[in-house]
Tab-separated table of C-alpha atoms and ligand atoms in Angstrom:
chain	number	residue	atom	x	y	z
A	1	MET	CA	8.471	12.822	17.014
A	2	ALA	CA	7.735	11.191	20.294
A	3	GLU	CA	5.377	8.278	21.041
A	4	GLN	CA	2.132	9.355	22.073
A	5	GLU	CA	0.418	8.210	25.063
A	6	SER	CA	-3.387	9.027	24.569
A	7	THR	CA	-3.979	5.212	24.121
A	8	PRO	CA	-1.682	3.440	26.489
A	9	ASN	CA	-3.501	0.176	26.416
A	10	ILE	CA	-2.418	-0.598	22.707
A	11	VAL	CA	0.925	-2.576	22.810
A	12	ARG	CA	3.095	-2.142	19.704
A	13	PRO	CA	3.619	-5.397	17.765
A	14	VAL	CA	7.302	-6.727	17.199
A	15	LEU	CA	8.889	-8.102	14.120
A	16	VAL	CA	8.694	-12.035	13.399
A	17	THR	CA	10.104	-13.956	10.531
A	18	ILE	CA	7.527	-15.722	8.425
A	19	GLU	CA	8.811	-17.676	5.657
A	20	GLY	CA	12.118	-15.542	5.424
A	21	VAL	CA	10.135	-12.254	5.473
A	22	GLN	CA	9.860	-9.875	8.539
A	23	LEU	CA	6.251	-9.314	9.444
A	24	GLN	CA	4.704	-7.563	12.397
A	25	SER	CA	3.549	-9.938	15.173
A	26	ASN	CA	-0.060	-9.141	14.946
A	27	PHE	CA	-0.203	-10.176	11.071
A	28	ALA	CA	2.138	-13.160	11.633
A	29	ALA	CA	-0.088	-14.414	14.401
A	30	ASN	CA	-2.617	-14.947	11.463
A	31	TRP	CA	-0.302	-16.492	9.105
A	32	ASP	CA	-1.685	-20.247	8.926
A	33	ARG	CA	-5.150	-19.011	8.095
A	34	VAL	CA	-3.919	-16.531	5.490
A	35	LYS	CA	-1.652	-19.006	3.669
A	36	VAL	CA	-4.500	-21.247	2.838
A	37	PHE	CA	-7.200	-18.625	2.154
A	38	GLN	CA	-9.434	-19.631	-0.758
A	39	ALA	CA	-9.771	-16.785	-3.479
A	40	LYS	CA	-12.708	-16.618	-5.774
A	41	PRO	CA	-12.172	-16.078	-9.645
A	42	ASP	CA	-13.723	-12.627	-9.517
A	43	ASP	CA	-11.564	-11.303	-6.518
A	44	LEU	CA	-9.188	-8.292	-7.366
A	45	LEU	CA	-6.002	-8.272	-5.446
A	46	LEU	CA	-4.687	-4.957	-4.901
A	47	ALA	CA	-1.175	-5.405	-3.832
A	48	THR	CA	1.721	-3.013	-2.874
A	49	TYR	CA	4.515	-2.529	-0.535
A	50	PRO	CA	3.174	-0.449	2.456
A	51	LYS	CA	2.546	3.118	1.527
A	52	ALA	CA	3.048	2.854	-2.154
A	53	GLY	CA	-0.601	3.913	-3.075
A	54	THR	CA	-2.996	1.116	-1.675
A	55	THR	CA	-5.810	3.589	-0.604
A	56	TRP	CA	-5.450	5.510	-4.079
A	57	ILE	CA	-5.681	2.419	-6.290
A	58	THR	CA	-8.587	1.221	-4.107
A	59	GLU	CA	-10.467	4.682	-4.645
A	60	ILE	CA	-9.898	4.421	-8.423
A	61	VAL	CA	-10.937	0.873	-9.051
A	62	ASP	CA	-14.031	1.686	-6.708
A	63	MET	CA	-14.960	4.542	-8.727
A	64	ILE	CA	-14.414	2.595	-11.846
A	65	ASN	CA	-16.592	-0.234	-10.582
A	66	ASN	CA	-19.144	2.244	-9.579
A	67	LYS	CA	-19.361	4.120	-12.835
A	68	GLY	CA	-18.020	7.298	-11.033
A	69	ASP	CA	-21.001	7.212	-8.449
A	70	VAL	CA	-19.204	9.003	-5.537
A	71	GLU	CA	-22.167	8.210	-3.095
A	72	LYS	CA	-21.679	4.624	-3.685
A	73	CYS	CA	-18.007	4.863	-3.109
A	74	MET	CA	-18.654	6.615	0.305
A	75	ARG	CA	-20.761	3.666	1.535
A	76	GLY	CA	-17.860	3.059	4.028
A	77	PRO	CA	-14.437	3.792	4.708
A	78	THR	CA	-11.390	2.224	2.750
A	79	HIS	CA	-10.818	-0.534	5.055
A	80	GLU	CA	-14.392	-1.807	5.087
A	81	ARG	CA	-14.455	-1.483	1.189
A	82	VAL	CA	-11.217	-3.414	0.702
A	83	PRO	CA	-10.707	-5.858	3.589
A	84	PHE	CA	-6.843	-6.382	4.401
A	85	LEU	CA	-5.951	-10.066	3.792
A	86	GLU	CA	-3.360	-10.556	6.396
A	87	PHE	CA	-4.629	-7.986	8.689
A	88	GLY	CA	-4.559	-9.049	12.557
A	89	ALA	CA	-4.846	-6.876	15.646
A	90	PRO	CA	-5.791	-7.329	19.276
A	91	LYS	CA	-9.401	-8.189	19.854
A	92	PRO	CA	-12.051	-6.947	19.239
A	93	LEU	CA	-10.820	-6.006	15.851
A	94	PRO	CA	-11.980	-8.567	13.098
A	95	THR	CA	-8.992	-9.860	11.259
A	96	GLY	CA	-8.963	-9.584	7.405
A	97	ILE	CA	-9.964	-13.267	6.901
A	98	GLU	CA	-13.018	-12.779	9.090
A	99	GLN	CA	-13.798	-9.702	7.245
A	100	LEU	CA	-13.455	-11.488	3.955
A	101	ALA	CA	-15.683	-14.076	5.048
A	102	ILE	CA	-18.497	-11.755	5.017
A	103	THR	CA	-17.655	-9.786	2.034
A	104	PRO	CA	-19.900	-9.961	-1.031
A	105	SER	CA	-18.364	-10.801	-4.163
A	106	PRO	CA	-16.891	-9.194	-6.371
A	107	ARG	CA	-14.334	-8.378	-3.838
A	108	MET	CA	-11.480	-6.046	-3.762
A	109	ILE	CA	-8.785	-7.378	-1.374
A	110	LYS	CA	-5.684	-5.342	-0.011
A	111	THR	CA	-2.417	-7.321	0.660
A	112	HIS	CA	1.295	-5.997	1.412
A	113	LEU	CA	2.549	-9.401	0.759
A	114	PRO	CA	5.588	-10.072	-1.114
A	115	TYR	CA	4.889	-12.162	-4.476
A	116	GLN	CA	6.240	-15.250	-3.050
A	117	LEU	CA	3.847	-15.162	0.106
A	118	VAL	CA	0.573	-14.723	-1.696
A	119	PRO	CA	-1.898	-17.483	-1.191
A	120	LYS	CA	-1.675	-20.047	-3.927
A	121	SER	CA	-5.439	-19.878	-4.497
A	122	PHE	CA	-5.035	-16.476	-6.188
A	123	TRP	CA	-3.067	-17.844	-8.900
A	124	GLU	CA	-5.052	-21.192	-9.212
A	125	GLN	CA	-8.127	-19.009	-9.458
A	126	ASN	CA	-6.434	-16.855	-12.036
A	127	CYS	CA	-7.347	-13.733	-10.111
A	128	LYS	CA	-6.661	-10.276	-11.594
A	129	VAL	CA	-4.075	-8.268	-9.449
A	130	ILE	CA	-2.961	-4.570	-9.496
A	131	TYR	CA	0.324	-3.986	-7.888
A	132	VAL	CA	1.507	-0.374	-7.415
A	133	ALA	CA	5.141	0.391	-6.850
A	134	ARG	CA	6.559	3.944	-5.398
A	135	ASN	CA	10.032	4.839	-5.376
A	136	ALA	CA	12.116	3.693	-2.574
A	137	LYS	CA	12.898	7.203	-1.029
A	138	ASP	CA	9.374	8.517	-0.968
A	139	ASN	CA	8.228	4.924	0.222
A	140	VAL	CA	10.346	4.837	3.174
A	141	VAL	CA	9.784	8.500	4.221
A	142	SER	CA	5.999	7.711	4.140
A	143	TYR	CA	6.342	4.304	5.946
A	144	TYR	CA	8.339	6.064	8.764
A	145	HIS	CA	5.515	8.546	9.184
A	146	PHE	CA	2.784	5.972	9.075
A	147	ASP	CA	4.512	3.902	11.630
A	148	TRP	CA	4.579	6.862	14.188
A	149	ILE	CA	1.183	7.458	13.957
A	150	CYS	CA	-0.296	4.057	13.630
A	151	ARG	CA	-0.196	2.183	16.951
A	152	LEU	CA	-0.723	-1.246	15.333
A	153	GLU	CA	2.632	-0.726	13.526
A	154	VAL	CA	5.961	-1.694	15.191
A	155	LEU	CA	7.539	1.423	16.746
A	156	PRO	CA	9.808	2.909	14.184
A	157	GLY	CA	12.461	4.701	16.433
A	158	PRO	CA	14.622	7.546	15.084
A	159	TRP	CA	14.895	8.311	11.405
A	160	GLU	CA	18.470	7.361	10.695
A	161	GLU	CA	17.861	4.257	12.313
A	162	TYR	CA	14.425	3.461	10.499
A	163	LEU	CA	16.408	4.312	7.148
A	164	GLU	CA	19.128	1.742	8.019
A	165	ASN	CA	16.381	-0.909	8.778
A	166	PHE	CA	14.721	-0.089	5.592
A	167	MET	CA	17.699	-0.733	3.505
A	168	LYS	CA	18.445	-3.942	5.523
A	169	GLY	CA	14.765	-5.088	5.033
A	170	ASN	CA	14.292	-5.102	8.804
A	171	ILE	CA	10.593	-3.827	8.799
A	172	SER	CA	7.373	-5.273	8.465
A	173	TYR	CA	6.998	-6.617	4.917
A	174	GLY	CA	10.829	-6.968	4.503
A	175	SER	CA	12.763	-5.880	1.745
A	176	TRP	CA	11.444	-3.023	-0.374
A	177	TYR	CA	14.059	-4.194	-3.189
A	178	ASP	CA	12.978	-7.761	-3.060
A	179	HIS	CA	9.337	-6.831	-2.935
A	180	VAL	CA	9.232	-4.733	-6.105
A	181	LYS	CA	11.586	-6.880	-7.955
A	182	LYS	CA	9.797	-10.117	-7.235
A	183	TRP	CA	6.349	-8.679	-8.421
A	184	TRP	CA	7.980	-7.313	-11.368
A	185	GLU	CA	9.900	-10.539	-12.544
A	186	ASN	CA	6.546	-12.389	-12.195
A	187	LYS	CA	4.220	-9.986	-13.611
A	188	ASP	CA	3.703	-11.785	-16.971
A	189	ARG	CA	3.078	-15.208	-15.283
A	190	HIS	CA	-0.483	-14.013	-14.314
A	191	ARG	CA	-2.799	-11.258	-14.834
A	192	ILE	CA	-0.872	-8.599	-13.058
A	193	LEU	CA	-0.983	-4.943	-13.938
A	194	TYR	CA	2.260	-3.401	-12.475
A	195	MET	CA	1.836	0.389	-12.093
A	196	PHE	CA	3.916	3.390	-10.559
A	197	TYR	CA	2.707	5.791	-8.297
A	198	GLU	CA	4.976	8.208	-9.937
A	199	ASP	CA	3.108	7.655	-13.245
A	200	MET	CA	-0.220	8.197	-11.496
A	201	LYS	CA	0.958	11.556	-10.318
A	202	LYS	CA	2.246	12.447	-13.624
A	203	ASP	CA	-0.924	11.659	-15.797
A	204	LEU	CA	-3.676	10.297	-13.484
A	205	ARG	CA	-6.037	10.116	-16.488
A	206	LYS	CA	-3.724	8.100	-18.387
A	207	GLU	CA	-3.231	5.705	-15.667
A	208	VAL	CA	-7.140	5.594	-14.975
A	209	LEU	CA	-7.426	4.417	-18.740
A	210	ARG	CA	-4.951	1.642	-17.958
A	211	ILE	CA	-6.712	0.424	-15.203
A	212	MET	CA	-10.018	0.474	-16.887
A	213	ASN	CA	-8.495	-1.465	-19.984
A	214	PHE	CA	-7.192	-4.185	-17.412
A	215	LEU	CA	-10.583	-4.481	-15.795
A	216	GLU	CA	-12.286	-4.712	-19.263
A	217	LYS	CA	-14.485	-1.409	-18.397
A	218	GLU	CA	-15.504	1.326	-20.628
A	219	LEU	CA	-17.029	4.661	-19.374
A	220	PRO	CA	-17.807	7.839	-20.986
A	221	GLU	CA	-15.397	10.784	-20.827
A	222	GLU	CA	-17.216	12.888	-18.365
A	223	ILE	CA	-17.116	9.960	-15.901
A	224	ILE	CA	-13.557	9.471	-16.495
A	225	ASP	CA	-13.072	13.039	-15.552
A	226	LYS	CA	-14.973	12.534	-12.322
A	227	ILE	CA	-12.935	9.796	-11.449
A	228	VAL	CA	-9.699	11.720	-12.033
A	229	HIS	CA	-11.108	14.618	-9.902
A	230	HIS	CA	-12.432	12.501	-7.123
A	231	THR	CA	-9.169	10.460	-6.704
A	232	SER	CA	-6.955	13.584	-6.648
A	233	PHE	CA	-4.896	13.912	-3.444
A	234	GLU	CA	-6.593	17.025	-2.377
A	235	VAL	CA	-10.016	15.642	-2.743
A	236	MET	CA	-9.319	12.179	-1.182
A	237	LYS	CA	-7.529	14.163	1.700
A	238	GLU	CA	-10.703	15.867	2.579
A	239	ASN	CA	-12.922	12.426	2.077
A	240	PRO	CA	-13.607	11.006	5.262
A	241	MET	CA	-14.248	7.740	3.648
A	242	ALA	CA	-10.696	7.581	2.023
A	243	ASN	CA	-8.521	9.615	4.643
A	244	TYR	CA	-8.637	7.298	7.621
A	245	SER	CA	-10.028	9.912	9.701
A	246	THR	CA	-12.836	7.342	10.966
A	247	VAL	CA	-10.214	5.223	12.788
A	248	SER	CA	-8.587	8.105	14.505
A	249	GLY	CA	-11.299	8.279	17.185
A	250	ALA	CA	-10.542	4.432	18.139
A	251	GLY	CA	-6.918	5.462	19.000
A	252	PHE	CA	-5.312	3.249	16.372
A	253	LEU	CA	-4.074	6.396	14.172
A	254	ASP	CA	-3.113	9.440	15.988
A	255	HIS	CA	-3.329	12.283	13.631
A	256	LYS	CA	-1.878	14.726	15.828
A	257	THR	CA	1.588	14.638	14.555
A	258	SER	CA	0.872	13.533	10.956
A	259	HIS	CA	-1.841	12.372	8.565
A	260	PHE	CA	-2.595	9.268	6.741
A	261	MET	CA	-2.823	11.506	3.707
A	262	ARG	CA	0.362	13.448	4.549
A	263	LYS	CA	1.782	14.988	1.616
A	264	GLY	CA	1.013	12.817	-1.471
A	265	SER	CA	3.822	13.918	-3.686
A	266	VAL	CA	7.004	12.720	-5.457
A	267	GLY	CA	10.353	14.043	-4.130
A	268	ASP	CA	9.303	14.759	-0.472
A	269	TRP	CA	12.122	12.582	0.530
A	270	LYS	CA	14.599	15.490	-0.203
A	271	ASN	CA	13.099	17.247	2.954
A	272	TYR	CA	14.366	14.076	5.192
A	273	PHE	CA	17.387	12.665	3.618
A	274	THR	CA	20.716	14.449	4.660
A	275	VAL	CA	23.312	14.616	1.780
A	276	ALA	CA	25.435	11.967	3.364
A	277	GLN	CA	22.244	9.534	3.921
A	278	ASN	CA	21.264	10.029	0.114
A	279	GLU	CA	24.901	8.988	-0.895
A	280	ARG	CA	24.798	5.991	1.093
A	281	PHE	CA	21.330	5.109	0.055
A	282	ASP	CA	22.084	5.595	-3.763
A	283	ALA	CA	25.367	3.179	-3.565
A	284	ASP	CA	23.343	0.692	-1.678
A	285	TYR	CA	20.401	0.955	-4.048
A	286	LYS	CA	22.713	0.302	-7.021
A	287	LYS	CA	24.188	-2.974	-5.513
A	288	LYS	CA	20.456	-4.187	-4.621
A	289	MET	CA	18.813	-3.128	-7.793
A	290	ALA	CA	21.806	-4.295	-10.216
A	291	GLY	CA	20.446	-6.210	-13.304
A	292	ALA	CA	16.844	-5.207	-12.579
A	293	THR	CA	15.044	-4.159	-15.796
A	294	LEU	CA	12.715	-2.216	-13.319
A	295	LYS	CA	13.332	1.599	-13.217
A	296	PHE	CA	11.932	4.043	-10.858
A	297	VAL	CA	11.842	7.903	-10.881
A	298	ASP	CA	12.103	9.793	-7.682
A	299	GLU	CA	11.300	13.178	-8.899
A	300	LEU	CA	9.065	14.688	-11.478
B	1	PPS	S1	-1.041	1.790	3.449
B	1	PPS	O1	-1.273	2.070	4.986
B	1	PPS	O2	0.210	0.965	3.190
B	1	PPS	O3	-2.357	1.398	2.799
B	1	PPS	O4	-0.851	3.245	2.687
B	1	PPS	P1	-0.944	3.524	1.311
B	1	PPS	O5	-2.411	3.908	0.803
B	1	PPS	O6	-0.303	2.524	0.551
B	1	PPS	O7	0.032	4.744	1.004
B	1	PPS	C1	-0.317	5.981	1.594
B	1	PPS	C2	0.647	7.087	0.912
B	1	PPS	O8	-0.148	7.353	-0.440
B	1	PPS	C3	-0.694	8.826	-0.438
B	1	PPS	N1	-1.795	8.926	-1.284
B	1	PPS	C4	-1.878	9.599	-2.330
B	1	PPS	N2	-1.015	10.251	-3.057
B	1	PPS	C5	-1.367	11.026	-4.100
B	1	PPS	N3	-2.696	10.843	-4.710
B	1	PPS	C6	-3.706	10.479	-3.799
B	1	PPS	N4	-4.947	10.555	-4.430
B	1	PPS	C7	-3.407	9.619	-2.790
B	1	PPS	N5	-3.865	8.752	-1.674
B	1	PPS	C8	-3.037	8.536	-0.998
B	1	PPS	C9	-0.712	9.141	1.024
B	1	PPS	O9	-0.654	10.468	1.257
B	1	PPS	C10	0.460	8.283	1.673
B	1	PPS	O10	1.648	9.045	1.127
B	1	PPS	P2	2.399	10.156	1.804
B	1	PPS	O11	3.870	10.409	1.091
B	1	PPS	O12	2.585	9.706	3.233
B	1	PPS	O13	1.665	11.403	1.808
């Protein structure tokens, strides 16, 4: 892929280390305010490593909260319905913190922060958190494509280089391995529902019921069916309030080479990893995940 020059005035950020984790510079610039963010007890934090299913979980939760009312869920694009806690960008875009200040409660809040960087107030306020994890191989493929099309992300470079950087944790939000493990190890210390993208792909209805249970919500069967339908990849891909097409016009997301809603599948990594890359990745994965009780599937 080649860098598109349609919006030359947007300068790509670089990586900066914040408390031992690599973050892209526009987000790092916000760090002092993010760290002291004051959560409210009814805030619901939706946490993921980037590209693990944030938009999907947002749509599901919003549909549950709105009892399956599609029109209400189309009141605004995803990024308005769920402020992104650590978001920062060149002016005039508001930061996540600025957006949160004017968002009425109860709020859904998006974050990609690793467990140890989550503002303390979320734990002090005993907030509920839904964490979604996705297998490393599909996650890195999705992240690579997104970093090419999103001009607010660090320039990804060639695939083979990107894959090495992912394995080293040398990309924004750092190590995938540490991210999924730390959230997993701490899930029982707080009100955290730990979910897997692959489980959602396998049996979405079952996972919607898990989320409803966690949120202490009950809905009639036909509304649950409606939620499952509305949050399928095929329907969300065509939904302008969920597919990020509204930000394309501003030049931040270049949908010419790929899409935010790209493939939405499990196992797409097979189209990108060479045999040699796969072997090297597996050997490294074994070392990094040694001793972890956390298990992923990368095909269904
Ligand atoms: S972001 O930018 O970090 O908030 O991105 P995020 O939403 O976490 O992840 C984007 C990937 O999730 C896929 N997606 C879905 N998959 C299946 N079903 C549904 N409904 C769905 N909605 C979003 C999206 O297509 C991205 O994955 P890839 O593999 O790139 O297609």
